[in-house]
Coordinates of N, CA and C in Angstrom, one line a residue:
M1 N -9.2 6.1 14.2 CA -8.0 5.9 13.4 C -7.4 7.2 12.9
D2 N -6.1 7.2 12.9 CA -5.3 8.4 12.5 C -4.8 8.2 11.1
T3 N -4.9 9.3 10.3 CA -4.4 9.3 8.9 C -2.9 9.5 9.0
I4 N -2.1 8.6 8.4 CA -0.7 8.7 8.4 C -0.3 9.6 7.2
L5 N -0.9 9.2 6.0 CA -0.6 10.0 4.8 C -1.6 9.7 3.7
T6 N -1.6 10.6 2.7 CA -2.6 10.5 1.6 C -1.8 10.7 0.3
I7 N -1.9 9.8 -0.7 CA -1.2 10.0 -1.9 C -2.3 10.0 -3.0
P8 N -2.4 11.1 -3.8 CA -3.4 11.2 -4.9 C -3.0 10.3 -6.1
N9 N -4.1 10.1 -6.9 CA -3.9 9.5 -8.2 C -3.3 8.1 -8.2
C10 N -3.7 7.2 -7.4 CA -3.3 5.9 -7.3 C -4.3 4.9 -8.0
T11 N -3.8 3.7 -8.4 CA -4.7 2.7 -8.9 C -4.5 1.4 -8.1
V12 N -5.6 0.6 -8.1 CA -5.5 -0.7 -7.4 C -6.1 -1.8 -8.3
N13 N -5.4 -2.9 -8.4 CA -5.8 -4.0 -9.2 C -5.7 -5.3 -8.4
Q14 N -6.5 -6.3 -8.8 CA -6.3 -7.6 -8.2 C -5.7 -8.5 -9.3
L15 N -4.6 -9.1 -8.9 CA -3.9 -10.0 -9.8 C -4.1 -11.5 -9.4
V16 N -4.7 -12.2 -10.3 CA -5.0 -13.6 -10.1 C -4.3 -14.4 -11.3
E17 N -3.3 -15.1 -11.0 CA -2.5 -15.8 -12.0 C -2.0 -14.8 -13.0
K18 N -2.5 -14.8 -14.3 CA -2.0 -13.9 -15.3 C -3.1 -12.8 -15.6
T19 N -4.1 -12.7 -14.8 CA -5.2 -11.8 -15.0 C -5.1 -10.6 -14.0
S20 N -5.4 -9.4 -14.6 CA -5.4 -8.2 -13.8 C -6.8 -7.6 -13.8
I21 N -7.4 -7.4 -12.7 CA -8.8 -6.9 -12.6 C -8.7 -5.6 -11.9
S22 N -9.2 -4.5 -12.6 CA -9.2 -3.2 -12.0 C -10.2 -3.1 -10.8
L23 N -9.7 -2.6 -9.7 CA -10.6 -2.5 -8.5 C -10.9 -1.0 -8.2
G24 N -10.2 -0.1 -8.8 CA -10.5 1.3 -8.6 C -9.3 2.2 -8.7
A25 N -9.6 3.5 -8.6 CA -8.5 4.5 -8.7 C -8.9 5.7 -7.8
G26 N -7.9 6.4 -7.3 CA -8.2 7.5 -6.5 C -7.1 7.8 -5.5
E27 N -7.5 8.4 -4.4 CA -6.6 8.7 -3.4 C -6.2 7.5 -2.5
L28 N -5.0 7.3 -2.3 CA -4.5 6.3 -1.3 C -4.4 6.9 0.1
T29 N -5.1 6.3 1.0 CA -5.0 6.8 2.4 C -4.5 5.7 3.3
L30 N -3.4 5.9 4.1 CA -2.9 5.0 5.0 C -3.3 5.4 6.4
L31 N -4.0 4.5 7.1 CA -4.5 4.8 8.4 C -3.8 4.0 9.5
R32 N -3.7 4.5 10.7 CA -3.2 3.7 11.8 C -4.2 3.7 12.9
K33 N -4.4 2.5 13.4 CA -5.2 2.3 14.7 C -4.2 1.9 15.7
Q34 N -4.0 2.8 16.7 CA -3.0 2.6 17.7 C -3.4 1.4 18.7
S35 N -2.4 0.7 19.1 CA -2.6 -0.3 20.1 C -3.0 0.3 21.4
L36 N -3.6 -0.5 22.3 CA -4.1 0.0 23.6 C -2.9 0.5 24.4
L37 N -1.7 0.0 24.2 CA -0.6 0.4 25.0 C 0.1 1.7 24.6
N38 N -0.3 2.2 23.4 CA 0.2 3.4 22.9 C 1.7 3.4 22.7
T39 N 2.3 2.3 22.5 CA 3.8 2.2 22.3 C 4.2 2.3 20.9
G40 N 3.3 2.2 19.9 CA 3.6 2.2 18.5 C 3.8 0.8 18.0
A41 N 4.1 -0.1 18.9 CA 4.3 -1.5 18.5 C 2.9 -2.1 18.4
N42 N 2.7 -3.0 17.4 CA 1.4 -3.7 17.2 C 0.3 -2.8 16.7
D43 N 0.7 -1.6 16.2 CA -0.3 -0.7 15.6 C -0.8 -1.4 14.3
E44 N -2.1 -1.2 14.1 CA -2.7 -1.8 12.9 C -2.8 -0.8 11.8
L45 N -2.3 -1.2 10.6 CA -2.4 -0.3 9.4 C -3.5 -0.7 8.5
T46 N -4.2 0.3 8.0 CA -5.3 0.1 7.1 C -5.0 0.9 5.8
L47 N -5.2 0.3 4.7 CA -5.0 0.9 3.4 C -6.3 1.1 2.7
K48 N -6.6 2.3 2.2 CA -7.8 2.6 1.5 C -7.5 3.3 0.2
I49 N -8.1 2.8 -0.9 CA -8.1 3.4 -2.2 C -9.4 3.2 -2.8
A50 N -10.0 4.3 -3.2 CA -11.4 4.3 -3.7 C -12.3 3.6 -2.7
D51 N -13.0 2.5 -3.2 CA -13.9 1.8 -2.2 C -13.2 0.6 -1.6
L52 N -12.0 0.3 -1.9 CA -11.3 -0.8 -1.4 C -10.6 -0.4 -0.1
V53 N -10.8 -1.2 1.0 CA -10.2 -1.0 2.3 C -9.7 -2.4 2.8
F54 N -8.4 -2.4 3.1 CA -7.9 -3.7 3.7 C -6.9 -3.4 4.8
T55 N -6.8 -4.3 5.7 CA -5.8 -4.2 6.8 C -4.5 -4.9 6.4
L56 N -3.4 -4.2 6.8 CA -2.1 -4.8 6.5 C -1.6 -5.5 7.7
T57 N -1.2 -6.7 7.6 CA -0.7 -7.5 8.7 C 0.7 -8.0 8.4
K58 N 1.5 -8.4 9.4 CA 2.8 -9.0 9.2 C 2.7 -10.3 8.5
D59 N 1.5 -11.0 8.6 CA 1.3 -12.3 8.0 C 1.3 -12.2 6.5
H60 N 1.0 -11.0 6.0 CA 0.9 -10.8 4.5 C 1.9 -9.7 4.1
P61 N 3.1 -10.1 3.8 CA 4.1 -9.1 3.5 C 3.8 -8.3 2.2
V62 N 4.5 -7.2 2.1 CA 4.4 -6.3 1.0 C 5.6 -6.6 0.1
Y63 N 5.3 -6.6 -1.2 CA 6.4 -6.8 -2.2 C 6.5 -5.6 -3.1
T64 N 7.7 -5.4 -3.7 CA 7.8 -4.3 -4.6 C 8.3 -5.0 -6.0
H65 N 8.3 -4.1 -7.0 CA 8.7 -4.6 -8.3 C 10.1 -4.0 -8.6
A66 N 11.1 -4.9 -9.0 CA 12.4 -4.4 -9.2 C 12.5 -3.4 -10.4
K67 N 11.6 -3.5 -11.4 CA 11.7 -2.6 -12.5 C 10.7 -1.4 -12.5
N68 N 9.8 -1.4 -11.5 CA 8.8 -0.3 -11.5 C 8.6 0.1 -10.0
P69 N 9.2 1.2 -9.6 CA 9.2 1.6 -8.2 C 7.8 2.1 -7.8
Q70 N 6.9 2.2 -8.7 CA 5.5 2.7 -8.4 C 4.6 1.5 -7.9
W71 N 5.0 0.3 -8.1 CA 4.2 -0.9 -7.8 C 4.5 -1.5 -6.5
Y72 N 3.4 -1.8 -5.8 CA 3.4 -2.5 -4.5 C 2.4 -3.7 -4.6
F73 N 2.8 -4.8 -4.0 CA 2.0 -6.0 -4.1 C 1.7 -6.5 -2.7
F74 N 0.4 -6.7 -2.4 CA 0.0 -7.3 -1.1 C -0.7 -8.6 -1.3
E75 N -0.2 -9.6 -0.7 CA -0.8 -10.9 -0.8 C -2.2 -10.9 -0.1
T76 N -3.2 -11.4 -0.8 CA -4.5 -11.4 -0.2 C -4.7 -12.6 0.7
P77 N -5.3 -12.4 1.8 CA -5.5 -13.6 2.8 C -6.6 -14.5 2.3
V78 N -7.4 -14.1 1.3 CA -8.5 -14.9 0.9 C -8.1 -16.0 -0.1
S79 N -7.1 -15.7 -1.0 CA -6.8 -16.7 -2.0 C -5.3 -16.7 -2.2
K80 N -4.7 -17.8 -1.9 CA -3.2 -18.0 -2.1 C -2.9 -17.8 -3.6
G81 N -1.8 -17.0 -3.9 CA -1.4 -16.7 -5.2 C -2.2 -15.5 -5.8
S82 N -3.0 -14.9 -5.1 CA -3.7 -13.7 -5.5 C -3.1 -12.5 -4.8
Y83 N -2.9 -11.4 -5.5 CA -2.3 -10.2 -5.0 C -3.1 -9.0 -5.3
I84 N -3.0 -8.0 -4.4 CA -3.5 -6.7 -4.6 C -2.3 -5.8 -5.1
Q85 N -2.5 -5.2 -6.3 CA -1.4 -4.4 -6.8 C -1.8 -2.9 -6.6
V86 N -1.0 -2.2 -5.9 CA -1.2 -0.7 -5.8 C -0.2 0.0 -6.6
E87 N -0.6 0.9 -7.5 CA 0.3 1.7 -8.3 C 0.2 3.1 -7.9
L88 N 1.3 3.6 -7.5 CA 1.4 5.1 -7.1 C 1.6 5.9 -8.4
P89 N 1.3 7.2 -8.3 CA 1.5 8.0 -9.5 C 2.9 8.1 -10.1
K90 N 3.0 8.3 -11.4 CA 4.4 8.3 -12.0 C 5.3 9.4 -11.4
T91 N 4.7 10.4 -10.8 CA 5.5 11.5 -10.2 C 6.3 11.1 -9.0
V92 N 6.1 9.9 -8.5 CA 6.9 9.4 -7.4 C 8.4 9.1 -7.8
T93 N 8.5 9.0 -9.2 CA 9.9 8.7 -9.7 C 10.7 10.0 -9.9
I94 N 10.1 11.2 -9.7 CA 10.8 12.4 -9.8 C 11.5 12.8 -8.5
Q95 N 12.8 12.7 -8.5 CA 13.5 12.9 -7.2 C 13.2 14.3 -6.6
G96 N 12.8 14.3 -5.3 CA 12.6 15.5 -4.6 C 11.1 16.0 -4.8
S97 N 10.3 15.4 -5.6 CA 8.9 15.8 -5.8 C 8.1 15.5 -4.5
E98 N 7.0 16.2 -4.3 CA 6.1 15.9 -3.2 C 5.7 14.5 -3.1
D99 N 5.3 13.9 -4.3 CA 4.9 12.5 -4.3 C 6.0 11.5 -4.0
S100 N 7.3 11.9 -4.4 CA 8.4 11.1 -4.0 C 8.6 11.0 -2.5
K101 N 8.4 12.2 -1.9 CA 8.5 12.3 -0.4 C 7.4 11.4 0.3
L102 N 6.2 11.5 -0.3 CA 5.1 10.7 0.2 C 5.4 9.2 0.1
Q103 N 6.0 8.8 -1.0 CA 6.3 7.4 -1.2 C 7.3 7.0 -0.1
D104 N 8.3 7.8 0.2 CA 9.3 7.5 1.2 C 8.5 7.3 2.6
Q105 N 7.6 8.2 2.9 CA 6.8 8.0 4.1 C 6.0 6.8 4.1
F106 N 5.4 6.4 2.9 CA 4.6 5.2 2.8 C 5.5 4.0 3.1
E107 N 6.7 3.9 2.5 CA 7.6 2.8 2.7 C 8.0 2.7 4.2
D108 N 8.3 3.9 4.8 CA 8.7 3.9 6.2 C 7.6 3.3 7.1
A109 N 6.4 3.7 6.8 CA 5.2 3.2 7.6 C 5.1 1.7 7.4
L110 N 5.2 1.2 6.2 CA 5.1 -0.2 5.9 C 6.2 -1.0 6.7
V111 N 7.4 -0.5 6.7 CA 8.5 -1.2 7.3 C 8.3 -1.2 8.8
K112 N 7.8 -0.2 9.4 CA 7.7 -0.1 10.8 C 6.5 -0.8 11.3
A113 N 5.5 -1.2 10.5 CA 4.3 -1.9 10.9 C 4.6 -3.3 11.3

């Protein structure tokens, strides 16, 4: 697997109904496993934060929060109505910062997946 990007100081929670359960904090790493055809299409993305690792698929879309650009929500395949919330560091909101550029790359990778 190839590392696409790494973003420091992220947190991850599981949201079940109105309950938020902390799953960890640390460096977010987005990895790509290339398809056998090497076309870029159908590449598999894997997200890793702390000890949590999960594969991103088109069957489970990514959601953002209108009022907080740091938050990303991934629907879990295990339990309908349960989400993984990834929170990027506050520095992503600073225009032109290194973390803001990493957030742009993160979103580009998610859209292209």
